PDB file of C-alpha atoms in Angstrom:
ATOM      1  CA  ALA D  24     -13.649 -11.522  14.172  1.00  0.00           C
ATOM      2  CA  VAL D  25     -11.125  -9.640  11.910  1.00  0.00           C
ATOM      3  CA  TYR D  26     -11.392 -10.318   8.185  1.00  0.00           C
ATOM      4  CA  GLN D  27      -8.516  -8.267   7.030  1.00  0.00           C
ATOM      5  CA  VAL D  28      -5.847  -6.316   8.948  1.00  0.00           C
ATOM      6  CA  ASN D  29      -3.128  -4.153   7.308  1.00  0.00           C
ATOM      7  CA  LEU D  30       0.242  -4.753   8.929  1.00  0.00           C
ATOM      8  CA  VAL D  31       3.203  -2.597   8.308  1.00  0.00           C
ATOM      9  CA  GLN D  32       7.051  -3.078   8.807  1.00  0.00           C
ATOM     10  CA  HIS D  33       9.271  -0.111   9.999  1.00  0.00           C
ATOM     11  CA  LEU D  34      12.409   0.700   8.297  1.00  0.00           C
ATOM     12  CA  SER D  35      14.802   3.437   9.416  1.00  0.00           C
ATOM     13  CA  ALA D  36      18.419   4.512   8.684  1.00  0.00           C
ATOM     14  CA  ASP D  37      20.802   7.399   9.578  1.00  0.00           C
ATOM     15  CA  PHE D  38      20.074  10.426   7.254  1.00  0.00           C
ATOM     16  CA  ALA D  39      21.949  13.715   6.585  1.00  0.00           C
ATOM     17  CA  GLY D  40      20.520  14.588   3.442  1.00  0.00           C
ATOM     18  CA  ASP D  41      18.200  17.606   2.365  1.00  0.00           C
ATOM     19  CA  PRO D  42      14.381  16.598   2.489  1.00  0.00           C
ATOM     20  CA  ALA D  43      13.884  19.024  -0.287  1.00  0.00           C
ATOM     21  CA  ALA D  44      16.361  17.206  -2.370  1.00  0.00           C
ATOM     22  CA  LEU D  45      14.712  13.904  -1.602  1.00  0.00           C
ATOM     23  CA  ALA D  46      11.211  15.334  -2.690  1.00  0.00           C
ATOM     24  CA  ALA D  47      12.888  16.493  -5.973  1.00  0.00           C
ATOM     25  CA  ARG D  48      13.985  12.915  -6.618  1.00  0.00           C
ATOM     26  CA  LEU D  49      10.543  11.732  -5.887  1.00  0.00           C
ATOM     27  CA  SER D  50       9.079  14.532  -8.480  1.00  0.00           C
ATOM     28  CA  VAL D  51       7.834  11.806 -10.879  1.00  0.00           C
ATOM     29  CA  PHE D  52       5.252  10.764  -7.970  1.00  0.00           C
ATOM     30  CA  TRP D  53       4.069  14.271  -7.122  1.00  0.00           C
ATOM     31  CA  PRO D  54       5.190  14.145  -3.437  1.00  0.00           C
ATOM     32  CA  CYS D  55       3.769  16.405  -0.744  1.00  0.00           C
ATOM     33  CA  THR D  56       6.167  17.856   1.833  1.00  0.00           C
ATOM     34  CA  LEU D  57       5.594  19.175   5.324  1.00  0.00           C
ATOM     35  CA  ALA D  58       8.738  20.575   7.222  1.00  0.00           C
ATOM     36  CA  GLY D  59       9.326  22.197  10.562  1.00  0.00           C
ATOM     37  CA  GLU D  60      12.327  22.869  12.622  1.00  0.00           C
ATOM     38  CA  ASP D  61      14.537  19.883  12.391  1.00  0.00           C
ATOM     39  CA  TRP D  62      11.859  17.488  10.998  1.00  0.00           C
ATOM     40  CA  ALA D  63      10.238  16.990   7.787  1.00  0.00           C
ATOM     41  CA  ILE D  64       7.586  14.578   6.178  1.00  0.00           C
ATOM     42  CA  VAL D  65       8.002  13.594   2.600  1.00  0.00           C
ATOM     43  CA  SER D  66       5.058  11.817   0.942  1.00  0.00           C
ATOM     44  CA  ALA D  67       4.982  10.086  -2.395  1.00  0.00           C
ATOM     45  CA  SER D  68       1.475   8.508  -1.529  1.00  0.00           C
ATOM     46  CA  PRO D  69      -0.615   7.690  -4.569  1.00  0.00           C
ATOM     47  CA  GLU D  70      -3.585   7.169  -2.528  1.00  0.00           C
ATOM     48  CA  LEU D  71      -6.692   9.678  -2.015  1.00  0.00           C
ATOM     49  CA  PHE D  72      -7.889   9.385   1.374  1.00  0.00           C
ATOM     50  CA  LEU D  73     -10.749  11.935   1.282  1.00  0.00           C
ATOM     51  CA  ALA D  74     -11.871  14.933  -1.048  1.00  0.00           C
ATOM     52  CA  ARG D  75     -14.764  17.410  -0.650  1.00  0.00           C
ATOM     53  CA  ARG D  76     -16.091  19.887  -2.959  1.00  0.00           C
ATOM     54  CA  GLY D  77     -19.204  21.426  -1.508  1.00  0.00           C
ATOM     55  CA  ARG D  78     -21.551  18.528  -0.580  1.00  0.00           C
ATOM     56  CA  ARG D  79     -19.701  16.077  -2.751  1.00  0.00           C
ATOM     57  CA  VAL D  80     -17.175  13.742  -1.170  1.00  0.00           C
ATOM     58  CA  TRP D  81     -15.235  10.864  -2.307  1.00  0.00           C
ATOM     59  CA  THR D  82     -12.405   8.381  -1.440  1.00  0.00           C
ATOM     60  CA  SER D  83     -10.243   6.304  -3.753  1.00  0.00           C
ATOM     61  CA  PRO D  84      -8.890   3.184  -1.983  1.00  0.00           C
ATOM     62  CA  ILE D  85      -6.057   1.369  -3.141  1.00  0.00           C
ATOM     63  CA  LYS D  86      -5.709  -2.518  -2.640  1.00  0.00           C
ATOM     64  CA  GLY D  87      -3.758  -4.925  -4.760  1.00  0.00           C
ATOM     65  CA  THR D  88      -0.376  -4.464  -5.713  1.00  0.00           C
ATOM     66  CA  ARG D  89       2.218  -5.732  -8.379  1.00  0.00           C
ATOM     67  CA  PRO D  90       5.500  -4.646  -9.880  1.00  0.00           C
ATOM     68  CA  LEU D  91       5.229  -2.041 -12.635  1.00  0.00           C
ATOM     69  CA  GLY D  92       4.195  -3.661 -15.947  1.00  0.00           C
ATOM     70  CA  GLU D  93       2.480  -6.751 -14.130  1.00  0.00           C
ATOM     71  CA  HIS D  94      -1.360  -7.316 -14.042  1.00  0.00           C
ATOM     72  CA  VAL D  95      -2.880  -7.429 -10.738  1.00  0.00           C
ATOM     73  CA  GLU D  96      -5.136 -10.515 -10.770  1.00  0.00           C
ATOM     74  CA  GLY D  97      -6.446 -13.193  -8.564  1.00  0.00           C
ATOM     75  CA  GLU D  98      -9.337 -13.823  -6.197  1.00  0.00           C
ATOM     76  CA  LYS D  99      -7.333 -12.940  -3.163  1.00  0.00           C
ATOM     77  CA  ASP D 100      -6.668  -9.341  -4.399  1.00  0.00           C
ATOM     78  CA  SER D 101     -10.156  -8.880  -5.669  1.00  0.00           C
ATOM     79  CA  ALA D 102     -11.574 -10.127  -2.112  1.00  0.00           C
ATOM     80  CA  GLU D 103      -9.329  -7.738  -0.311  1.00  0.00           C
ATOM     81  CA  HIS D 104     -10.053  -4.803  -2.487  1.00  0.00           C
ATOM     82  CA  VAL D 105     -13.924  -5.283  -2.429  1.00  0.00           C
ATOM     83  CA  MET D 106     -13.826  -5.651   1.306  1.00  0.00           C
ATOM     84  CA  ILE D 107     -12.181  -2.282   1.672  1.00  0.00           C
ATOM     85  CA  VAL D 108     -14.410  -0.790  -0.808  1.00  0.00           C
ATOM     86  CA  ASP D 109     -17.547  -1.920   1.241  1.00  0.00           C
ATOM     87  CA  LEU D 110     -15.837  -0.581   4.498  1.00  0.00           C
ATOM     88  CA  GLU D 111     -15.491   2.840   2.805  1.00  0.00           C
ATOM     89  CA  ARG D 112     -19.108   2.504   1.524  1.00  0.00           C
ATOM     90  CA  ASN D 113     -20.331   2.016   4.993  1.00  0.00           C
ATOM     91  CA  ASP D 114     -18.071   4.854   6.402  1.00  0.00           C
ATOM     92  CA  LEU D 115     -19.446   7.378   3.976  1.00  0.00           C
ATOM     93  CA  SER D 116     -23.040   6.187   4.422  1.00  0.00           C
ATOM     94  CA  ARG D 117     -22.868   7.368   8.095  1.00  0.00           C
ATOM     95  CA  VAL D 118     -22.551  11.150   6.853  1.00  0.00           C
ATOM     96  CA  CYS D 119     -23.897  11.193   3.510  1.00  0.00           C
ATOM     97  CA  GLU D 120     -27.613  11.473   2.142  1.00  0.00           C
ATOM     98  CA  ALA D 121     -29.301   8.124   2.194  1.00  0.00           C
ATOM     99  CA  GLY D 122     -29.083   6.263  -1.208  1.00  0.00           C
ATOM    100  CA  SER D 123     -26.390   8.589  -2.409  1.00  0.00           C
ATOM    101  CA  VAL D 124     -23.429   6.674  -2.018  1.00  0.00           C
ATOM    102  CA  ARG D 125     -22.233   4.729  -5.046  1.00  0.00           C
ATOM    103  CA  TRP D 126     -19.024   3.556  -6.483  1.00  0.00           C
ATOM    104  CA  PRO D 127     -18.697   4.621 -10.025  1.00  0.00           C
ATOM    105  CA  GLU D 128     -15.178   2.970 -10.392  1.00  0.00           C
ATOM    106  CA  LEU D 129     -14.301  -0.617  -9.178  1.00  0.00           C
ATOM    107  CA  MET D 130     -10.758  -2.224  -9.266  1.00  0.00           C
ATOM    108  CA  ALA D 131      -9.434  -0.060 -11.842  1.00  0.00           C
ATOM    109  CA  GLU D 132      -5.578  -0.933 -12.847  1.00  0.00           C
ATOM    110  CA  ARG D 133      -3.430   1.939 -12.591  1.00  0.00           C
ATOM    111  CA  GLU D 134       0.364   2.635 -12.472  1.00  0.00           C
ATOM    112  CA  LEU D 135       0.982   4.702  -9.364  1.00  0.00           C
ATOM    113  CA  ALA D 136       4.117   5.518  -7.523  1.00  0.00           C
ATOM    114  CA  GLY D 137       6.234   3.078  -9.478  1.00  0.00           C
ATOM    115  CA  VAL D 138       4.018  -0.021  -9.027  1.00  0.00           C
ATOM    116  CA  THR D 139       0.617  -1.285 -10.396  1.00  0.00           C
ATOM    117  CA  HIS D 140      -2.398  -0.781  -8.155  1.00  0.00           C
ATOM    118  CA  LEU D 141      -6.067  -1.738  -8.065  1.00  0.00           C
ATOM    119  CA  VAL D 142      -7.951   1.524  -7.456  1.00  0.00           C
ATOM    120  CA  SER D 143     -11.647   2.367  -6.800  1.00  0.00           C
ATOM    121  CA  ARG D 144     -13.668   5.357  -6.168  1.00  0.00           C
ATOM    122  CA  VAL D 145     -16.461   5.655  -3.727  1.00  0.00           C
ATOM    123  CA  GLU D 146     -18.452   8.916  -3.342  1.00  0.00           C
ATOM    124  CA  GLY D 147     -21.437  10.437  -2.012  1.00  0.00           C
ATOM    125  CA  ALA D 148     -23.504  13.651  -1.007  1.00  0.00           C
ATOM    126  CA  LEU D 149     -22.683  14.932   2.329  1.00  0.00           C
ATOM    127  CA  ARG D 150     -25.716  15.593   4.490  1.00  0.00           C
ATOM    128  CA  PRO D 151     -26.107  19.441   5.203  1.00  0.00           C
ATOM    129  CA  ASP D 152     -25.738  18.886   8.994  1.00  0.00           C
ATOM    130  CA  VAL D 153     -22.360  17.203   8.692  1.00  0.00           C
ATOM    131  CA  GLY D 154     -19.211  19.389   9.399  1.00  0.00           C
ATOM    132  CA  LEU D 155     -15.444  18.619   8.991  1.00  0.00           C
ATOM    133  CA  ALA D 156     -15.360  17.161  12.441  1.00  0.00           C
ATOM    134  CA  GLU D 157     -18.081  14.648  12.054  1.00  0.00           C
ATOM    135  CA  LEU D 158     -16.756  13.840   8.273  1.00  0.00           C
ATOM    136  CA  LEU D 159     -13.231  12.958   9.693  1.00  0.00           C
ATOM    137  CA  ALA D 160     -14.535  10.946  12.716  1.00  0.00           C
ATOM    138  CA  ALA D 161     -16.819   8.743  10.358  1.00  0.00           C
ATOM    139  CA  THR D 162     -13.802   8.139   8.014  1.00  0.00           C
ATOM    140  CA  PHE D 163     -10.464   8.320   9.616  1.00  0.00           C
ATOM    141  CA  PRO D 164      -8.299   6.341   9.615  1.00  0.00           C
ATOM    142  CA  GLY D 165      -8.463   5.141   6.034  1.00  0.00           C
ATOM    143  CA  GLY D 166      -9.730   1.470   5.667  1.00  0.00           C
ATOM    144  CA  SER D 167      -6.872   0.459   3.430  1.00  0.00           C
ATOM    145  CA  VAL D 168      -4.580   1.072   6.199  1.00  0.00           C
ATOM    146  CA  THR D 169      -6.409  -0.652   9.010  1.00  0.00           C
ATOM    147  CA  GLY D 170      -8.511  -3.448   7.766  1.00  0.00           C
ATOM    148  CA  ALA D 171     -12.093  -4.791   8.380  1.00  0.00           C
ATOM    149  CA  PRO D 172     -13.839  -4.356  10.463  1.00  0.00           C
ATOM    150  CA  LYS D 173     -12.025  -0.951  11.465  1.00  0.00           C
ATOM    151  CA  ILE D 174     -12.063  -0.937  15.066  1.00  0.00           C
ATOM    152  CA  ALA D 175     -11.177  -4.587  15.619  1.00  0.00           C
ATOM    153  CA  ALA D 176      -8.339  -4.310  13.047  1.00  0.00           C
ATOM    154  CA  VAL D 177      -6.973  -1.186  14.807  1.00  0.00           C
ATOM    155  CA  ASP D 178      -7.079  -2.988  18.222  1.00  0.00           C
ATOM    156  CA  LEU D 179      -5.147  -6.062  16.507  1.00  0.00           C
ATOM    157  CA  ILE D 180      -2.617  -3.539  14.950  1.00  0.00           C
ATOM    158  CA  ALA D 181      -1.837  -1.949  18.241  1.00  0.00           C
ATOM    159  CA  GLU D 182      -1.210  -5.512  19.647  1.00  0.00           C
ATOM    160  CA  LEU D 183       0.948  -6.876  16.745  1.00  0.00           C
ATOM    161  CA  GLU D 184       3.045  -4.000  15.627  1.00  0.00           C
ATOM    162  CA  PRO D 185       6.153  -3.534  17.911  1.00  0.00           C
ATOM    163  CA  VAL D 186       6.852   0.125  16.564  1.00  0.00           C
ATOM    164  CA  GLY D 187       4.363   2.953  16.337  1.00  0.00           C
ATOM    165  CA  ARG D 188       3.368   4.068  12.844  1.00  0.00           C
ATOM    166  CA  GLY D 189       4.614   7.769  13.516  1.00  0.00           C
ATOM    167  CA  ALA D 190       3.731   9.977  10.614  1.00  0.00           C
ATOM    168  CA  SER D 191       2.728   6.969   8.255  1.00  0.00           C
ATOM    169  CA  MET D 192      -0.731   5.758   7.740  1.00  0.00           C
ATOM    170  CA  GLY D 193      -2.437   9.098   8.516  1.00  0.00           C
ATOM    171  CA  ALA D 194      -3.492  11.912   6.336  1.00  0.00           C
ATOM    172  CA  LEU D 195      -1.801  14.842   4.792  1.00  0.00           C
ATOM    173  CA  GLY D 196      -3.145  17.660   2.462  1.00  0.00           C
ATOM    174  CA  THR D 197      -5.204  20.735   2.238  1.00  0.00           C
ATOM    175  CA  VAL D 198      -8.396  22.092   3.992  1.00  0.00           C
ATOM    176  CA  ARG D 199     -10.067  25.232   2.839  1.00  0.00           C
ATOM    177  CA  GLY D 200     -11.762  27.716   4.826  1.00  0.00           C
ATOM    178  CA  ASN D 201     -15.182  26.753   3.050  1.00  0.00           C
ATOM    179  CA  GLY D 202     -14.619  23.172   4.197  1.00  0.00           C
ATOM    180  CA  ASP D 203     -13.380  21.828   0.875  1.00  0.00           C
ATOM    181  CA  LEU D 204     -10.566  19.275   1.340  1.00  0.00           C
ATOM    182  CA  GLU D 205      -8.292  17.099  -0.404  1.00  0.00           C
ATOM    183  CA  LEU D 206      -6.129  14.571   1.834  1.00  0.00           C
ATOM    184  CA  THR D 207      -3.968  11.655   0.863  1.00  0.00           C
ATOM    185  CA  LEU D 208      -3.086   8.870   3.068  1.00  0.00           C
ATOM    186  CA  THR D 209       0.374   8.819   4.241  1.00  0.00           C
ATOM    187  CA  ILE D 210       1.535   5.663   2.711  1.00  0.00           C
ATOM    188  CA  ARG D 211       4.893   5.586   0.871  1.00  0.00           C
ATOM    189  CA  THR D 212       5.811   8.428   3.142  1.00  0.00           C
ATOM    190  CA  PHE D 213       9.335   9.292   4.729  1.00  0.00           C
ATOM    191  CA  ALA D 214       9.315  10.857   8.055  1.00  0.00           C
ATOM    192  CA  ILE D 215      12.769  12.715   8.979  1.00  0.00           C
ATOM    193  CA  GLY D 216      14.182  13.872  12.333  1.00  0.00           C
ATOM    194  CA  GLU D 217      17.003  13.734  14.582  1.00  0.00           C
ATOM    195  CA  GLY D 218      19.384  12.436  12.042  1.00  0.00           C
ATOM    196  CA  THR D 219      17.252   9.548  11.007  1.00  0.00           C
ATOM    197  CA  ILE D 220      14.869   8.697   8.275  1.00  0.00           C
ATOM    198  CA  HIS D 221      11.901   6.475   8.676  1.00  0.00           C
ATOM    199  CA  LEU D 222       9.809   4.330   6.297  1.00  0.00           C
ATOM    200  CA  TRP D 223       6.793   2.233   6.944  1.00  0.00           C
ATOM    201  CA  VAL D 224       5.467  -0.251   4.412  1.00  0.00           C
ATOM    202  CA  GLY D 225       3.029  -3.297   4.589  1.00  0.00           C
ATOM    203  CA  GLY D 226      -0.107  -4.745   3.133  1.00  0.00           C
ATOM    204  CA  GLY D 227      -3.385  -6.448   3.917  1.00  0.00           C
ATOM    205  CA  ILE D 228      -3.375  -9.763   5.604  1.00  0.00           C
ATOM    206  CA  VAL D 229      -6.310 -12.121   5.301  1.00  0.00           C
ATOM    207  CA  TRP D 230      -6.598 -15.789   6.544  1.00  0.00           C
ATOM    208  CA  ASP D 231      -5.113 -17.219   3.223  1.00  0.00           C
ATOM    209  CA  SER D 232      -2.151 -14.645   2.960  1.00  0.00           C
ATOM    210  CA  GLU D 233       1.189 -16.410   2.166  1.00  0.00           C
ATOM    211  CA  PRO D 234       3.748 -14.800   4.433  1.00  0.00           C
ATOM    212  CA  GLU D 235       6.413 -14.787   1.680  1.00  0.00           C
ATOM    213  CA  ALA D 236       4.150 -13.225  -0.863  1.00  0.00           C
ATOM    214  CA  GLU D 237       3.093 -10.403   1.617  1.00  0.00           C
ATOM    215  CA  ILE D 238       6.753  -9.643   2.458  1.00  0.00           C
ATOM    216  CA  ASP D 239       7.304  -9.452  -1.297  1.00  0.00           C
ATOM    217  CA  GLU D 240       4.526  -6.995  -1.850  1.00  0.00           C
ATOM    218  CA  SER D 241       5.712  -4.665   0.857  1.00  0.00           C
ATOM    219  CA  TRP D 242       9.356  -4.695  -0.628  1.00  0.00           C
ATOM    220  CA  THR D 243       7.525  -3.957  -4.211  1.00  0.00           C
ATOM    221  CA  LYS D 244       6.069  -0.959  -2.673  1.00  0.00           C
ATOM    222  CA  ALA D 245       9.278   0.303  -0.963  1.00  0.00           C
ATOM    223  CA  ARG D 246      11.801  -0.319  -3.824  1.00  0.00           C
ATOM    224  CA  PRO D 247      10.866   2.948  -5.653  1.00  0.00           C
ATOM    225  CA  LEU D 248      11.394   5.011  -2.495  1.00  0.00           C
ATOM    226  CA  LEU D 249      14.278   3.369  -1.164  1.00  0.00           C
ATOM    227  CA  ALA D 250      15.959   3.942  -4.572  1.00  0.00           C
ATOM    228  CA  ALA D 251      15.479   7.706  -3.984  1.00  0.00           C
ATOM    229  CA  ILE D 252      17.960   7.576  -1.032  1.00  0.00           C
ATOM    230  CA  GLY D 253      20.293   5.251  -2.494  1.00  0.00           C
ATOM    231  CA  ALA D 254      19.232   2.100  -0.478  1.00  0.00           C
ATOM    232  CA  ARG D 255      18.103  -1.148  -1.482  1.00  0.00           C
ATOM    233  CA  ALA D 256      15.493  -3.804  -0.330  1.00  0.00           C
ATOM    234  CA  PRO D 257      17.613  -7.289  -0.019  1.00  0.00           C
ATOM    235  CA  VAL D 258      15.760 -10.287   0.790  1.00  0.00           C
ATOM    236  CA  ASP D 259      17.686 -10.544   3.958  1.00  0.00           C
ATOM    237  CA  ALA D 260      17.184  -6.829   4.969  1.00  0.00           C
ATOM    238  CA  VAL D 261      16.888  -6.297   8.635  1.00  0.00           C
ATOM    239  CA  VAL D 262      13.372  -5.053   9.638  1.00  0.00           C
ATOM    240  CA  ARG D 263      12.803  -3.471  13.039  1.00  0.00           C
TER     241      ARG D 263
END
């Protein structure tokens, strides 16, 4: 059974702009940019996927979204959020010292990337025998962009989403030679290439989700990003 699945919709448009200029327009969100020949990724992600300092590791999952200035409240938002926190706790428990995983922050309300979110922090002490490959294998992809249980949710995503996720819903950041790292989830992320700009937005779906409310939430996330490229999110926008 799948208790929550994170489904996304794909938006795209012709684009002849400068990725660096787009990053500058998103500067209030502290964007991360990666570019190569004829392609670029511009991410305004507010979500920490994974960080490591020595043996200390932590993640800060986000679930629950409202327009800026509104409070995130309701049993559904809380249930979705706690479900993902529990998933992240289980993931870290696979590679951390027994009894070291804890969640010092649970469902804190934060204003991030132009919207209001619920954010938690899950942390633990990494076992000495665990290397980078084992750490990423235990935690990737992030639970907030897949659902729970993770493997079943990923299988359902592959079945239901008509377009691949491309550069979105992955991870982007830095890994140092000593093993320390800081990776964000590539949500709120533009992928640019071959004259086209792409954006993926979505949210967690559970058994009592209301379709209209879920679509509204995805547009709430998209609007600050679309504004940066001079686009709008009309009610009848074509999604493909």
